[in-house]
PDB file of C-alpha atoms in Angstrom:
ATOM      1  CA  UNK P 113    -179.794  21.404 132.534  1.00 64.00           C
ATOM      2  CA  UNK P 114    -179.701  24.293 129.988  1.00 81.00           C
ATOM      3  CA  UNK P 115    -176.378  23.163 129.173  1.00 88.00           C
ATOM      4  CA  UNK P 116    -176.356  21.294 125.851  1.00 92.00           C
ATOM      5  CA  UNK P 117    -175.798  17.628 125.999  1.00 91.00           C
ATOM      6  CA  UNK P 118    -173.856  14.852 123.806  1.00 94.00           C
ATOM      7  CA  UNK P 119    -176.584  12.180 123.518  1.00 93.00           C
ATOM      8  CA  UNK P 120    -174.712   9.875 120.422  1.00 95.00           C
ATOM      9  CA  UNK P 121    -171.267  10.832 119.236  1.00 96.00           C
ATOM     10  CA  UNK P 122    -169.497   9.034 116.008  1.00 96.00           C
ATOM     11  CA  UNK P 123    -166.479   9.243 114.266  1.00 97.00           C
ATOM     12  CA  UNK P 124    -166.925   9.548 110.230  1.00 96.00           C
ATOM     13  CA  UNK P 125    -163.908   8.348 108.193  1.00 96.00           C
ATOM     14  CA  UNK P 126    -162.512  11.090 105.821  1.00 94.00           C
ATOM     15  CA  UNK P 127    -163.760  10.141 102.631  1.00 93.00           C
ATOM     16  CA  UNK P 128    -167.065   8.753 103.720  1.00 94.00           C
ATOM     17  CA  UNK P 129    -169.674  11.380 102.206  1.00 93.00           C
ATOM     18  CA  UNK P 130    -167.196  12.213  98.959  1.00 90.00           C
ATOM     19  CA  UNK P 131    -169.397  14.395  96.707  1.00 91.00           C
ATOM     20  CA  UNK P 132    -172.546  12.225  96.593  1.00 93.00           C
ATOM     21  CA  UNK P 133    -172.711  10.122  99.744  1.00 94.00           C
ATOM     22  CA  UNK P 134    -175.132  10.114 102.967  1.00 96.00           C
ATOM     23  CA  UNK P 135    -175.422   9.288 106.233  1.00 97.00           C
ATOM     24  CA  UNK P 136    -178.424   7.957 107.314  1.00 97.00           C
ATOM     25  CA  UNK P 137    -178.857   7.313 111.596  1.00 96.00           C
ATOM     26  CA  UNK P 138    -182.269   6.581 114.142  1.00 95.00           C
ATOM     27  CA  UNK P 139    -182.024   6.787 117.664  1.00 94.00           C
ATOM     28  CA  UNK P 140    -184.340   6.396 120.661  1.00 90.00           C
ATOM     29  CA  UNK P 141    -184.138   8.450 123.488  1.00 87.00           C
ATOM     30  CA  UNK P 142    -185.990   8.865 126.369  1.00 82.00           C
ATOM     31  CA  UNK P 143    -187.122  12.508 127.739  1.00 79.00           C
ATOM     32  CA  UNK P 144    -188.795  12.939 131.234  1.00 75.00           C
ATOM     33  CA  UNK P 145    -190.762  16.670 131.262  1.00 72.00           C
ATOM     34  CA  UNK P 146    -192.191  16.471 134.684  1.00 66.00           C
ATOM     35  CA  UNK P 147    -191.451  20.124 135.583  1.00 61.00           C
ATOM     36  CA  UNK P 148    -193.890  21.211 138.705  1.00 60.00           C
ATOM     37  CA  UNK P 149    -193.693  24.676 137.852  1.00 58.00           C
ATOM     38  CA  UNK P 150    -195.733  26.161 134.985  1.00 58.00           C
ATOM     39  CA  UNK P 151    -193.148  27.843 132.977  1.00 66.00           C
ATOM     40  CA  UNK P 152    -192.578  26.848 129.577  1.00 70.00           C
ATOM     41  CA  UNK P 153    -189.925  24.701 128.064  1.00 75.00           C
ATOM     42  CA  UNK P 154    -188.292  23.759 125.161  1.00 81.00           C
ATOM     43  CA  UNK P 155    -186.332  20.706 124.568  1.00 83.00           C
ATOM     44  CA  UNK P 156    -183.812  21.624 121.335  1.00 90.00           C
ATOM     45  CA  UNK P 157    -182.384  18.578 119.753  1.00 91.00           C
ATOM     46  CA  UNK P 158    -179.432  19.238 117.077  1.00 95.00           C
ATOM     47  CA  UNK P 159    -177.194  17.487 114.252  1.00 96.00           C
ATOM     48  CA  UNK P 160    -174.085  17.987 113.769  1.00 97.00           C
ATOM     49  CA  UNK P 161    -171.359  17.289 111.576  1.00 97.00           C
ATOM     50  CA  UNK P 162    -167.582  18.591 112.051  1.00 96.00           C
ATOM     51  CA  UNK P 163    -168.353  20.563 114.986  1.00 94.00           C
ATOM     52  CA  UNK P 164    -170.939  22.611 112.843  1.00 96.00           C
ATOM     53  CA  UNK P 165    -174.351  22.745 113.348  1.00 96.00           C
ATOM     54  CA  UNK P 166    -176.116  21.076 110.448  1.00 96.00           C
ATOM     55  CA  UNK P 167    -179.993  20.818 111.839  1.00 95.00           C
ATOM     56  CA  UNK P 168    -182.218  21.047 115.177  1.00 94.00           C
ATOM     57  CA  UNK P 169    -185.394  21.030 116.128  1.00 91.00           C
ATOM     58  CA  UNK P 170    -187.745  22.168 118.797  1.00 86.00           C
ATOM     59  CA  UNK P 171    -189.899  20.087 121.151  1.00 79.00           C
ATOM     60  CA  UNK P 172    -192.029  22.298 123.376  1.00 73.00           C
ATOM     61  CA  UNK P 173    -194.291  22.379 126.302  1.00 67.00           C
ATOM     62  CA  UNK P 174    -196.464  24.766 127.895  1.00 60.00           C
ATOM     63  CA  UNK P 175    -197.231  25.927 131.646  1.00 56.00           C
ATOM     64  CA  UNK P 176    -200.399  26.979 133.088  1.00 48.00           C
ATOM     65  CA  UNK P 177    -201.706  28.748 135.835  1.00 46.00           C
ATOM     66  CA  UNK P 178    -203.913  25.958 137.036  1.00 47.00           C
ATOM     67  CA  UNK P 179    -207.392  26.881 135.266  1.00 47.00           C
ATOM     68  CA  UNK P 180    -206.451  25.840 131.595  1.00 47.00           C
ATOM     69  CA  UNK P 181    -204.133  22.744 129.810  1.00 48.00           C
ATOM     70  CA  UNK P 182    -200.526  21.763 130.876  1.00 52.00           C
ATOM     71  CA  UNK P 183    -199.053  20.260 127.931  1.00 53.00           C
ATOM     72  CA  UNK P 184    -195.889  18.131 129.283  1.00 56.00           C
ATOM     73  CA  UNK P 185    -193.991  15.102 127.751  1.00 59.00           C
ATOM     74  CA  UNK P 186    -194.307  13.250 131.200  1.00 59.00           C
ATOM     75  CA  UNK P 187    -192.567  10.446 132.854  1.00 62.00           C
ATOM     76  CA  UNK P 188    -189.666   8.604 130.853  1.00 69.00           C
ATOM     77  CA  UNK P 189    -191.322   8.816 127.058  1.00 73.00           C
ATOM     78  CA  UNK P 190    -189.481   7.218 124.213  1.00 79.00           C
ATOM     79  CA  UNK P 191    -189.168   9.276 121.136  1.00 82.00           C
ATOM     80  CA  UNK P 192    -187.190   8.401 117.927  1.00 87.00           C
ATOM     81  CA  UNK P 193    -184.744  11.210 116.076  1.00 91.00           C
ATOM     82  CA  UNK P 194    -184.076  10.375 112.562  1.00 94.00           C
ATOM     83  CA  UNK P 195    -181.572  12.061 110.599  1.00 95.00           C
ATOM     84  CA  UNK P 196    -179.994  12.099 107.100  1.00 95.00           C
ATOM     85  CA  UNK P 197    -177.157  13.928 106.060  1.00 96.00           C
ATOM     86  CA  UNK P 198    -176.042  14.222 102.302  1.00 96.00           C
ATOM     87  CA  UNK P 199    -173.385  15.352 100.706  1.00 94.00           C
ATOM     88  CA  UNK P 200    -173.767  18.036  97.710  1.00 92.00           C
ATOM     89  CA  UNK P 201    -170.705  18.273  96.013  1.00 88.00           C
ATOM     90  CA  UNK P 202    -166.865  17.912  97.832  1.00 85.00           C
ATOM     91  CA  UNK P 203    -166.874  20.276 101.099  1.00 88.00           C
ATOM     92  CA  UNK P 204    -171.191  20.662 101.333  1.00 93.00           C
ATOM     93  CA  UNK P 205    -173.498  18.748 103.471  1.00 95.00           C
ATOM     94  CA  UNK P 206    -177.571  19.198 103.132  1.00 95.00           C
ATOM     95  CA  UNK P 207    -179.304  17.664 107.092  1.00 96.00           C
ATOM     96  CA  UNK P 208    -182.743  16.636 108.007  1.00 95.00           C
ATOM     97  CA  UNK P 209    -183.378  15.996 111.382  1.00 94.00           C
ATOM     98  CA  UNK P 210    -187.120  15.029 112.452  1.00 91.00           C
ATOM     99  CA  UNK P 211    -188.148  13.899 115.804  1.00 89.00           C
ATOM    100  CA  UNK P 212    -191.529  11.537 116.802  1.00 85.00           C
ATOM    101  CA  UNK P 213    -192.870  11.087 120.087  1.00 79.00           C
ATOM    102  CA  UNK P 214    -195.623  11.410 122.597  1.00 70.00           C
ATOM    103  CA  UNK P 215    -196.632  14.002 124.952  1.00 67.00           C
ATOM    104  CA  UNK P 216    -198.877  14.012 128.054  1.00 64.00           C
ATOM    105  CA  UNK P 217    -201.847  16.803 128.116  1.00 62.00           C
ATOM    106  CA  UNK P 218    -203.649  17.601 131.464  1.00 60.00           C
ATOM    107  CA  UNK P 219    -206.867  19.806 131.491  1.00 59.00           C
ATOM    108  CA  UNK P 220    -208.460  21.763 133.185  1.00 58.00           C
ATOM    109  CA  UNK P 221    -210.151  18.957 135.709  1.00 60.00           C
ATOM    110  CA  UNK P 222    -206.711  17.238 135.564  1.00 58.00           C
ATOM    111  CA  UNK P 223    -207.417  14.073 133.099  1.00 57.00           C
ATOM    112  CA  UNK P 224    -204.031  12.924 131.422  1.00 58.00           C
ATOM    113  CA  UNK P 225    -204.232  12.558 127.859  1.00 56.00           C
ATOM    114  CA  UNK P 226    -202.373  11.584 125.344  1.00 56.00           C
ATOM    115  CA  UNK P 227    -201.133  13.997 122.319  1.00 60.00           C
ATOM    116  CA  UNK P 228    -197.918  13.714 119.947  1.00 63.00           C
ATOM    117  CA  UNK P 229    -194.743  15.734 119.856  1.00 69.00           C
ATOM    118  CA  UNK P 230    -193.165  16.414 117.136  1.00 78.00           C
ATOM    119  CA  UNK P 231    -190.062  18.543 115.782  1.00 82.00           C
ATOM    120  CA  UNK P 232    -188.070  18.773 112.687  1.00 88.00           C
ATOM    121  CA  UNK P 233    -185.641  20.772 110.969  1.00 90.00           C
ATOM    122  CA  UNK P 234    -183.307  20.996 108.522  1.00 94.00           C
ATOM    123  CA  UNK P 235    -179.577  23.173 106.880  1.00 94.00           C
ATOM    124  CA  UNK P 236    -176.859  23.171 105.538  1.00 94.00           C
ATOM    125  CA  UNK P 237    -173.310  23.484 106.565  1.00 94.00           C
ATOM    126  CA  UNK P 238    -169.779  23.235 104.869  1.00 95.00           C
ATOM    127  CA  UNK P 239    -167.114  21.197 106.306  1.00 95.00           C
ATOM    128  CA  UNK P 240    -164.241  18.994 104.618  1.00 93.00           C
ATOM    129  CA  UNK P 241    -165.417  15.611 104.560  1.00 91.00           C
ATOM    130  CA  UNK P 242    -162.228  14.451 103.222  1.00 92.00           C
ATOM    131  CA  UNK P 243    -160.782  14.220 106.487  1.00 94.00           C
ATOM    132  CA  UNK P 244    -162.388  12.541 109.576  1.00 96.00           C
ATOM    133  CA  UNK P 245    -165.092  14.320 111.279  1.00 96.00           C
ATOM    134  CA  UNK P 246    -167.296  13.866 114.347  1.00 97.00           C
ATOM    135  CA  UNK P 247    -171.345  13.030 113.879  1.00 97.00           C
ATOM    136  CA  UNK P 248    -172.984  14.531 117.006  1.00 96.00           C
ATOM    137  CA  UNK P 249    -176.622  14.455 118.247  1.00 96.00           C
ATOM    138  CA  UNK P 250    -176.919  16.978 121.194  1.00 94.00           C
ATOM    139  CA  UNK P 251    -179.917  18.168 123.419  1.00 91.00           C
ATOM    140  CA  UNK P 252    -180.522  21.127 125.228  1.00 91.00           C
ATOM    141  CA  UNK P 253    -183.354  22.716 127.220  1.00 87.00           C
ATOM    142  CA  UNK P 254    -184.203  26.068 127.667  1.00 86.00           C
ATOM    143  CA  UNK P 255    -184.875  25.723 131.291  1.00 80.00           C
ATOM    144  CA  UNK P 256    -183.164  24.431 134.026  1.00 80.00           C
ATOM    145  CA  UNK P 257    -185.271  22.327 135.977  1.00 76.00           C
ATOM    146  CA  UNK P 258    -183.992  18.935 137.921  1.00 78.00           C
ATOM    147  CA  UNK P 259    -187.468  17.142 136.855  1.00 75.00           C
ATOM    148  CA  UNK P 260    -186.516  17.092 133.162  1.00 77.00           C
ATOM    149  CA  UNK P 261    -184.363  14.947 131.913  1.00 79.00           C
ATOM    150  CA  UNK P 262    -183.034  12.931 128.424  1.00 82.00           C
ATOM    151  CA  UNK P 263    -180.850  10.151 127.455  1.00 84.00           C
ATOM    152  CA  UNK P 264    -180.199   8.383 124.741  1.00 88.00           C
ATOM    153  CA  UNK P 265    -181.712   4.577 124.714  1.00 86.00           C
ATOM    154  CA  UNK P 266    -179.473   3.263 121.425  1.00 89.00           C
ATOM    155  CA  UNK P 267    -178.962   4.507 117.844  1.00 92.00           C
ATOM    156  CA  UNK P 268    -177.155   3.695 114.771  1.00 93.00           C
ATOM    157  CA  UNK P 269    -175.349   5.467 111.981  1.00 95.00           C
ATOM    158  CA  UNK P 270    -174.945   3.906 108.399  1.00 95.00           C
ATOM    159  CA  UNK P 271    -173.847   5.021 105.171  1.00 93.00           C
ATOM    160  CA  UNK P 272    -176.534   4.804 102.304  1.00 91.00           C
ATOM    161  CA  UNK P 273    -176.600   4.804  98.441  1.00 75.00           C
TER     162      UNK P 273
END
């Protein structure tokens, strides 16, 4: 769906991040990219923090017309999204988020290989973290197509020195 999805959703107790604190959170999710059509995609995955977007990156694939490579992420794939978000002074955040996986690579004569996907990015935003506000990892892909797919397998979100 090109409709952006809520993959891991967390409530962050005002006073949590202060001037000098950060989050730190690592999820797995699984993404299925078995489009039959050879247009390509882009799978956006985003961070954010207080309804604001803090970081996203980009996970794309390519079509063909039949005579050169299909890059894909194929069937069910785990990947792992890890983010950080600091505080830099009362009211500022800093993000990272950086995403790891594999992707599947057919050529020409139709041999399926194995190559890596990978995606990161990284902002700022300003939002009062002296009240509670919501930690949100979201996906999105630029395509609709009913043979790609993601979910979240489990994450966590922790506060680190």
């Amino acid at each position: 769906s090109v409709s952006e999805t809520n993959l891991f959703s967390q409530t962050v107790p005002g006073g949590t991040l202060g001037s000098t604190g950060s989050l730190e959170g690592i999820f797995q999710i699984f993404v299925t990219d078995n489009a039959v059509g050879f247009e390509d995609r882009t799978l956006t995955l985003s961070m954010k923090y207080g309804g604001s977007l803090v970081a996203a990156a980009d996970l794309n694939t390519s079509g063909s017309d039949g005579a050169s490579s299909v890059t894909s992420i194929g069937s069910t794939k785990p990947m792992i999204v890890r983010t950080v978000l600091s505080a830099e002074g009362t009211g500022n955040q800093v993000g990272t988020l950086v995403v790891t996986g594999y992707t599947t690579v057919v050529d020409a004569g139709g041999a399926k290989l194995l190559g890596a996907a990978s995606g990161a990015g990284q902002g700022t935003t300003a939002v009062s973290s002296g009240s509670d506000q919501t930690f949100l990892i979201t996906a999105q892909w630029s395509v609709a197509d009913s043979n790609c797919s993601m979910q979240i397998s489990h994450g966590s979100l922790r506060e680190i020195i």
